[in-house]
PDB file of C-alpha atoms in Angstrom:
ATOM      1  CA  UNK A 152       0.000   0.000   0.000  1.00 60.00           C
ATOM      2  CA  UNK A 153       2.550   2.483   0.841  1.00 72.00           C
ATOM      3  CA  UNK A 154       3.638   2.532  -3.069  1.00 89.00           C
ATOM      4  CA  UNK A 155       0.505   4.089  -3.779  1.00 95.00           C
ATOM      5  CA  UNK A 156      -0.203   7.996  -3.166  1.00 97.00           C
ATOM      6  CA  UNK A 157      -3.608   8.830  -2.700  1.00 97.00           C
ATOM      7  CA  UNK A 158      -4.729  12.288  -4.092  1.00 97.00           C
ATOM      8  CA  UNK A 159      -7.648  14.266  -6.450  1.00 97.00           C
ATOM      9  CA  UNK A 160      -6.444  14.296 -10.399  1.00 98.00           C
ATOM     10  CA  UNK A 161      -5.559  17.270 -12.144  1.00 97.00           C
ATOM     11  CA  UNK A 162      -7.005  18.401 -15.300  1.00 96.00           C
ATOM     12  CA  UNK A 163      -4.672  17.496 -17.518  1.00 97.00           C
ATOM     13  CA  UNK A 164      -4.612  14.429 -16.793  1.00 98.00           C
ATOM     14  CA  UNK A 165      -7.457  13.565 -19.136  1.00 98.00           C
ATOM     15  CA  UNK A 166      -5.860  10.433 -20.911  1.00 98.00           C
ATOM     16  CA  UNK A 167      -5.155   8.770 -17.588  1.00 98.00           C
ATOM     17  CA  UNK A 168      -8.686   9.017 -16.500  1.00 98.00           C
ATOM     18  CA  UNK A 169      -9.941   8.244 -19.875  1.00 98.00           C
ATOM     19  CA  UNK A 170      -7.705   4.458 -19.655  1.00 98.00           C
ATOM     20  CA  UNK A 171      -8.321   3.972 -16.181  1.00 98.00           C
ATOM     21  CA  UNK A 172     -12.244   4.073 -16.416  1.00 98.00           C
ATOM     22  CA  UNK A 173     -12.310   2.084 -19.989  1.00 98.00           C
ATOM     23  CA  UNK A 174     -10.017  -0.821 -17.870  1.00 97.00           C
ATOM     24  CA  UNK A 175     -12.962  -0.366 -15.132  1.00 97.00           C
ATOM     25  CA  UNK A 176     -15.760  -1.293 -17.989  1.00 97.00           C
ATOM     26  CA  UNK A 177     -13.288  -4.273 -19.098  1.00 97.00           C
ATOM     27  CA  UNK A 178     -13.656  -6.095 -15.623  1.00 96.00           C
ATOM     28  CA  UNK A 179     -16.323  -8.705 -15.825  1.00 94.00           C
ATOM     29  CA  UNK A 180     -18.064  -6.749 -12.921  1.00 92.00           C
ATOM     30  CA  UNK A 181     -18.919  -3.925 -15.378  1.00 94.00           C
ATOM     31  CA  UNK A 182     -22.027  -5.012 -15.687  1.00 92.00           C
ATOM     32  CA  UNK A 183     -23.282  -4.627 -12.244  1.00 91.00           C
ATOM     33  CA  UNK A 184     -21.174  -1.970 -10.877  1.00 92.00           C
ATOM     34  CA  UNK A 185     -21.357   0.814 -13.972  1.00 93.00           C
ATOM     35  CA  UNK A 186     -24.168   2.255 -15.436  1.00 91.00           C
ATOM     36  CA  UNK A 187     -22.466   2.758 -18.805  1.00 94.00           C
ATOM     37  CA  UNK A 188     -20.772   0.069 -21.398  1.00 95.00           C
ATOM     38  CA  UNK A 189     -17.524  -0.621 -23.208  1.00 96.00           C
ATOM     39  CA  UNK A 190     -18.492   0.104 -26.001  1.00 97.00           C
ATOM     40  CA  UNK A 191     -20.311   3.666 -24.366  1.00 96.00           C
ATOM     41  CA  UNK A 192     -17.084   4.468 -22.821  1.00 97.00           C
ATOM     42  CA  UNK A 193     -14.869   4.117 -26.144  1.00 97.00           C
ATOM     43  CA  UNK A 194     -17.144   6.131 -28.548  1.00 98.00           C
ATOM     44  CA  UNK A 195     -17.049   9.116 -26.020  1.00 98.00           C
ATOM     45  CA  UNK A 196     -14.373  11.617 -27.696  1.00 98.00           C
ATOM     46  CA  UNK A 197     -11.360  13.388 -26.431  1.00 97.00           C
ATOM     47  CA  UNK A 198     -13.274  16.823 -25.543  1.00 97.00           C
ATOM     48  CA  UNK A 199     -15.810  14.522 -23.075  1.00 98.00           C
ATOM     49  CA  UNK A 200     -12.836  13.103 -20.910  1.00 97.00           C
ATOM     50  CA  UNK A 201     -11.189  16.561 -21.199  1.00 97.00           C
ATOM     51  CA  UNK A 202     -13.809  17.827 -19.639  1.00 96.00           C
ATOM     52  CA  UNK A 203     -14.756  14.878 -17.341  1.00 96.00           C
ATOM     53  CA  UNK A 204     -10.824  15.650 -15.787  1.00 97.00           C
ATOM     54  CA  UNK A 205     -11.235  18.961 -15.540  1.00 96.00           C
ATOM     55  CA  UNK A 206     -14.548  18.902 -13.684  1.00 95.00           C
ATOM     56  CA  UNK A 207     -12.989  16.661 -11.575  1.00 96.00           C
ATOM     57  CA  UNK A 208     -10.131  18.192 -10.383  1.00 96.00           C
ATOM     58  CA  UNK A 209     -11.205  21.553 -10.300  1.00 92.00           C
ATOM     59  CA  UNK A 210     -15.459  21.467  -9.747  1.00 87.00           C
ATOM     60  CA  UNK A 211     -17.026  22.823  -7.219  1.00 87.00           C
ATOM     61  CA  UNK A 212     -19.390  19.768  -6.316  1.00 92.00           C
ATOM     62  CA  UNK A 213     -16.920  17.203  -7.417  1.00 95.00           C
ATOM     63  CA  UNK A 214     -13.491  15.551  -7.061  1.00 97.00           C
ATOM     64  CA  UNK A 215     -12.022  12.245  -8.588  1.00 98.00           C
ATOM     65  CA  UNK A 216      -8.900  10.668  -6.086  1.00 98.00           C
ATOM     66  CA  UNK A 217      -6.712   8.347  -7.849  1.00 98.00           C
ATOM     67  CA  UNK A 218      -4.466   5.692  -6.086  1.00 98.00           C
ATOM     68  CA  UNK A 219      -1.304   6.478  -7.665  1.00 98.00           C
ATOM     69  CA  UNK A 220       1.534   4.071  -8.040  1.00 95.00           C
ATOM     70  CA  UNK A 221       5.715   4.599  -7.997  1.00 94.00           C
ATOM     71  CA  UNK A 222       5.683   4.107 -11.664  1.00 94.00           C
ATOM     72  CA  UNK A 223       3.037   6.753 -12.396  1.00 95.00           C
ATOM     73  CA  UNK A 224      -0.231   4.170 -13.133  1.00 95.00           C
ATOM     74  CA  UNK A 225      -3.200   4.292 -11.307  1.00 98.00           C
ATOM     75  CA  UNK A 226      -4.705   1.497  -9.621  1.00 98.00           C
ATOM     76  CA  UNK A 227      -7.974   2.712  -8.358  1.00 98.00           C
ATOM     77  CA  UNK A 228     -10.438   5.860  -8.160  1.00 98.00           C
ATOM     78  CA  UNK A 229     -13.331   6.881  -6.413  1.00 98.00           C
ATOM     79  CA  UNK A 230     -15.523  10.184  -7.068  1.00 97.00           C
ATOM     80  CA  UNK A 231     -17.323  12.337  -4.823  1.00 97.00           C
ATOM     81  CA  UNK A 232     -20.404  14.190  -6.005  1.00 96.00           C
ATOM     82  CA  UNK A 233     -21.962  16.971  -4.142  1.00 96.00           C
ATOM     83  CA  UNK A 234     -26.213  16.439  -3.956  1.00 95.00           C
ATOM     84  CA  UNK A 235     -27.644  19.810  -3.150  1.00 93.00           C
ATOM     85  CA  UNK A 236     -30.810  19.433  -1.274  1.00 93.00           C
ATOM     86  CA  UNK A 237     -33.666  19.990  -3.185  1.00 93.00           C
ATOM     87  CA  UNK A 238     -32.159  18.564  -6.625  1.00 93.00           C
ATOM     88  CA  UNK A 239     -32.883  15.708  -8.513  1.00 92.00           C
ATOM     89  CA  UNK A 240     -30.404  12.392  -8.210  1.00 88.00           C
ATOM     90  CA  UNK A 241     -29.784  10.483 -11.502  1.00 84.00           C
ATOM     91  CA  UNK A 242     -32.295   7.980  -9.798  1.00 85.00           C
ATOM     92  CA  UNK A 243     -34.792  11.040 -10.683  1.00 84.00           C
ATOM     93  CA  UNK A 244     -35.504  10.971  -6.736  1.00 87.00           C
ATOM     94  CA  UNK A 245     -35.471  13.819  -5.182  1.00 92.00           C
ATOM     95  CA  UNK A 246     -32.333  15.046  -2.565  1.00 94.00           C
ATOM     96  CA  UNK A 247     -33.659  15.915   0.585  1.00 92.00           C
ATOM     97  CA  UNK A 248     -30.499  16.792   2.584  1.00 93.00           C
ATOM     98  CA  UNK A 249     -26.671  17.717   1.381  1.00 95.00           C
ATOM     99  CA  UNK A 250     -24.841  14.818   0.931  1.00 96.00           C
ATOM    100  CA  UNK A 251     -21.885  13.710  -1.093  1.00 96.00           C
ATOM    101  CA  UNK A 252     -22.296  10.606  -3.575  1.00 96.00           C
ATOM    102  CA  UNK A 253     -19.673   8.135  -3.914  1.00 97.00           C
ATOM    103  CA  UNK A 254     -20.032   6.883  -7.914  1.00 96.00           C
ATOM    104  CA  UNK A 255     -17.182   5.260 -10.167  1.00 96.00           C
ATOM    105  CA  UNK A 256     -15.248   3.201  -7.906  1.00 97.00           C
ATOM    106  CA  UNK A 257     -12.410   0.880  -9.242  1.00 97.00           C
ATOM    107  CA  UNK A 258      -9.465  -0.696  -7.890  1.00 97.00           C
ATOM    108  CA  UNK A 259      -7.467  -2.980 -10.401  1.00 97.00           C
ATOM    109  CA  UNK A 260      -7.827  -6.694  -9.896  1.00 96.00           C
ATOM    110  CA  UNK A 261      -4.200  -6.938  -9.068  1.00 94.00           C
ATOM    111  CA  UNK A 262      -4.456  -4.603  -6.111  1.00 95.00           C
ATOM    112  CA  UNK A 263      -8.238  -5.618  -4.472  1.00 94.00           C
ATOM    113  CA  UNK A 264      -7.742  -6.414  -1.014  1.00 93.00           C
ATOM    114  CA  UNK A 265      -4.468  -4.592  -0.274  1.00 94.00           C
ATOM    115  CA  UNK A 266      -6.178  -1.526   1.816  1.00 95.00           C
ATOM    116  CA  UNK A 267      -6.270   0.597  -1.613  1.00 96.00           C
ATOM    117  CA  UNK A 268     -10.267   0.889  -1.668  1.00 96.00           C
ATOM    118  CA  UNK A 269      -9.841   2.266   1.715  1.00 97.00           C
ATOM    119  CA  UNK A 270      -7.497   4.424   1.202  1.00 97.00           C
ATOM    120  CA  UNK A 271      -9.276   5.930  -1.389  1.00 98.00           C
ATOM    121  CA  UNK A 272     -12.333   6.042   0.163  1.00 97.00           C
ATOM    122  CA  UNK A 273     -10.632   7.565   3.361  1.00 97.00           C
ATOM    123  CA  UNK A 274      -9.625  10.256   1.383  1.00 97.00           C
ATOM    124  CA  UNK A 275     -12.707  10.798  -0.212  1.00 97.00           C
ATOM    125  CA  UNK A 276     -14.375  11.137   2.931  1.00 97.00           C
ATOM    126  CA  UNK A 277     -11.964  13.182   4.041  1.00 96.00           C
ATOM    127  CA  UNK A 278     -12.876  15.882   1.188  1.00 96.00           C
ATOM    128  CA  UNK A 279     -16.294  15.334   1.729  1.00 96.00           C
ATOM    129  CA  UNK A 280     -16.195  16.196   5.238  1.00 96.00           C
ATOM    130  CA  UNK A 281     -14.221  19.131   4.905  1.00 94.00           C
ATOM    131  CA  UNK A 282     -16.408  20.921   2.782  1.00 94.00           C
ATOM    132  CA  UNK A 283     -17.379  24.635   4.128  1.00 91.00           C
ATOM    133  CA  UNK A 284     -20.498  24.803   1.710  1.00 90.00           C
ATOM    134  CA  UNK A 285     -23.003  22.879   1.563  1.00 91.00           C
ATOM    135  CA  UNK A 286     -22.189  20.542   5.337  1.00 93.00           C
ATOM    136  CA  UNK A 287     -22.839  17.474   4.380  1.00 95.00           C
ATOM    137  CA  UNK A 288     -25.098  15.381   6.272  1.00 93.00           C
ATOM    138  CA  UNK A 289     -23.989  11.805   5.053  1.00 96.00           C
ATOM    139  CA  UNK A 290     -22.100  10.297   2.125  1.00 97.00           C
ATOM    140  CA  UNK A 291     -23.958   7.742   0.320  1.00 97.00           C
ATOM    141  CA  UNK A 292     -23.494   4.927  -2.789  1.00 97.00           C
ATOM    142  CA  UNK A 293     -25.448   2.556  -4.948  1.00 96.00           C
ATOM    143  CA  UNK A 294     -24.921  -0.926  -5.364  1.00 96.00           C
ATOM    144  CA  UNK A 295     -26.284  -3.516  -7.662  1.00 95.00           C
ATOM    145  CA  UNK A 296     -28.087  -6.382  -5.782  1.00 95.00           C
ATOM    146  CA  UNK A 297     -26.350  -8.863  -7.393  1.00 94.00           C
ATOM    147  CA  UNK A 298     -22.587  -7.116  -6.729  1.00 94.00           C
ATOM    148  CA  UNK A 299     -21.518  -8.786  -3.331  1.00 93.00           C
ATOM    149  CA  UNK A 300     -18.664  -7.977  -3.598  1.00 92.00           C
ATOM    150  CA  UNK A 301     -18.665  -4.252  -3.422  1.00 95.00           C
ATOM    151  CA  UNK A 302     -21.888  -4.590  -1.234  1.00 95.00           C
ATOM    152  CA  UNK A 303     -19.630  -6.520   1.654  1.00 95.00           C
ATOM    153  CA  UNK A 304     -16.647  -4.086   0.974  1.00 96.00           C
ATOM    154  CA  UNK A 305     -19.219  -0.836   1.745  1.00 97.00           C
ATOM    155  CA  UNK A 306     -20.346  -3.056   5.303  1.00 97.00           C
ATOM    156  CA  UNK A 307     -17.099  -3.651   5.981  1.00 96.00           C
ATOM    157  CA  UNK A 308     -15.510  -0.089   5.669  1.00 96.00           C
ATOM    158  CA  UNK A 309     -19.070   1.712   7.783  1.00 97.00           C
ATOM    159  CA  UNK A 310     -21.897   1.909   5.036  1.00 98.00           C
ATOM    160  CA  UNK A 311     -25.283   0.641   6.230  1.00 97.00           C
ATOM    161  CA  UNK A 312     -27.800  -0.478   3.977  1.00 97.00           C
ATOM    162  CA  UNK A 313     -31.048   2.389   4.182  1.00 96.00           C
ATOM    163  CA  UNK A 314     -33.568  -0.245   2.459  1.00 96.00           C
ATOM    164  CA  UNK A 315     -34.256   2.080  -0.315  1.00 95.00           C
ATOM    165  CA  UNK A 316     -34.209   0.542  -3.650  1.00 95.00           C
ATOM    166  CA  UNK A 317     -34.315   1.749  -6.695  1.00 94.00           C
ATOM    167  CA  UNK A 318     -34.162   0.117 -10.529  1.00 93.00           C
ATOM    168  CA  UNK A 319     -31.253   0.272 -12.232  1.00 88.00           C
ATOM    169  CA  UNK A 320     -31.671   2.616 -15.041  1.00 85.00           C
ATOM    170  CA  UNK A 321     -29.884   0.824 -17.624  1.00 83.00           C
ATOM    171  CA  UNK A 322     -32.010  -2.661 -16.277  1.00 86.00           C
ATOM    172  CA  UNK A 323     -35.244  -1.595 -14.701  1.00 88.00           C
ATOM    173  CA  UNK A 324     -35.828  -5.329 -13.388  1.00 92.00           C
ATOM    174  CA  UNK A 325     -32.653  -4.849 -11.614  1.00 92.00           C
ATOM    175  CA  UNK A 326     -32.234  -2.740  -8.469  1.00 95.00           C
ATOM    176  CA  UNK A 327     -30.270  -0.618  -7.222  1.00 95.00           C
ATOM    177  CA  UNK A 328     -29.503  -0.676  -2.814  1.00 96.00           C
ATOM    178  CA  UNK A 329     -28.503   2.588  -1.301  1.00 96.00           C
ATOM    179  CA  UNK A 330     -25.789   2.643   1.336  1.00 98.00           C
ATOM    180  CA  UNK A 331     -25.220   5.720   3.344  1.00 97.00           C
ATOM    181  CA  UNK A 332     -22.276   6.610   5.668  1.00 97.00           C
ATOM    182  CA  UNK A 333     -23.564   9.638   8.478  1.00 95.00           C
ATOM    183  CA  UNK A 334     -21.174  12.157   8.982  1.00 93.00           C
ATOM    184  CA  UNK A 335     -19.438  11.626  12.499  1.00 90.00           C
ATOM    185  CA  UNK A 336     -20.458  13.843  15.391  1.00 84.00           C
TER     186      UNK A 336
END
């Protein structure tokens, strides 16, 4: 773990982002973790993961951390979305409180289980909770019923399970189970 160095991207760093989340749609768990294909992910052109780096690195309501390795490749990535309250999720549902929104997470095969996802995640929340404007009252994620994986990961590292549910947008006779992490007192 301690090869790694945990920290948000920087805009220019478009073409990293760009490989790192086509290699996330490659893993067979694509399917149930991403709401977007292969194929989706390759057509999108330059000028959409320029921007997707930039509003990363530099947006207001949003940050992308990287696990970084000695030879420059990332293994892993999480991003943080801001959720005003009173806005509209990508469920359609309505936000009732701030909150920050965990979406795109990805460690490499080679490095799952080394203390990566937490890192990542502990740095996410990190960000999250230091946030002047809007306080967040929670962080929360989405997982696919059928992704055990991740869903015993999220237990594991402090997500609890709310019971909302919610069909998968790309599947609607799949759903959707919303985690949520409260911000410590």
């Amino acid at each position: 773990m301690n090869e790694y160095v945990i920290r948000p991207i920087r805009a220019d760093e478009w073409a990293k982002v760009k490989e790192l989340r086509l290699a996330a749609l490659r893993d067979p768990a694509a399917p149930v973790a991403f709401l977007e294909t292969l194929e989706q992910g390759e057509a999108k052109p330059d000028e959409f993961w320029q921007e997707r780096a930039a509003g990363g690195a530099t947006g207001p309501g949003i940050r992308q951390f990287v696990a970084e390795g000695t030879d420059g490749e990332w293994a892993g990535t999480v991003s943080v979305l801001v959720e005003a309250a009173g806005t509209t999720d990508i469920f359609d549902g309505e936000i009732e409180q701030a909150q920050a929104h965990f979406v795109g997470v990805f460690v490499r095969p080679a490095q799952r289980g080394t203390g990566l996802t937490e890192a990542l995640f502990a740095a996410a929340l990190e960000w999250a909770w230091g946030l002047e404007e809007p306080v967040l009252a929670r962080v929360r994620l989405f997982v696919h019923e059928q992704n055990a994986r991740a869903g015993a990961f999220y237990r594991r590292f402090g997500f609890v399970p709310t019971g909302k549910v919610v069909p998968m947008p790309t599947d609607p006779s799949a759903k959707e189970l919303e985690y949520v992490f409260p911000r410590p007192v």
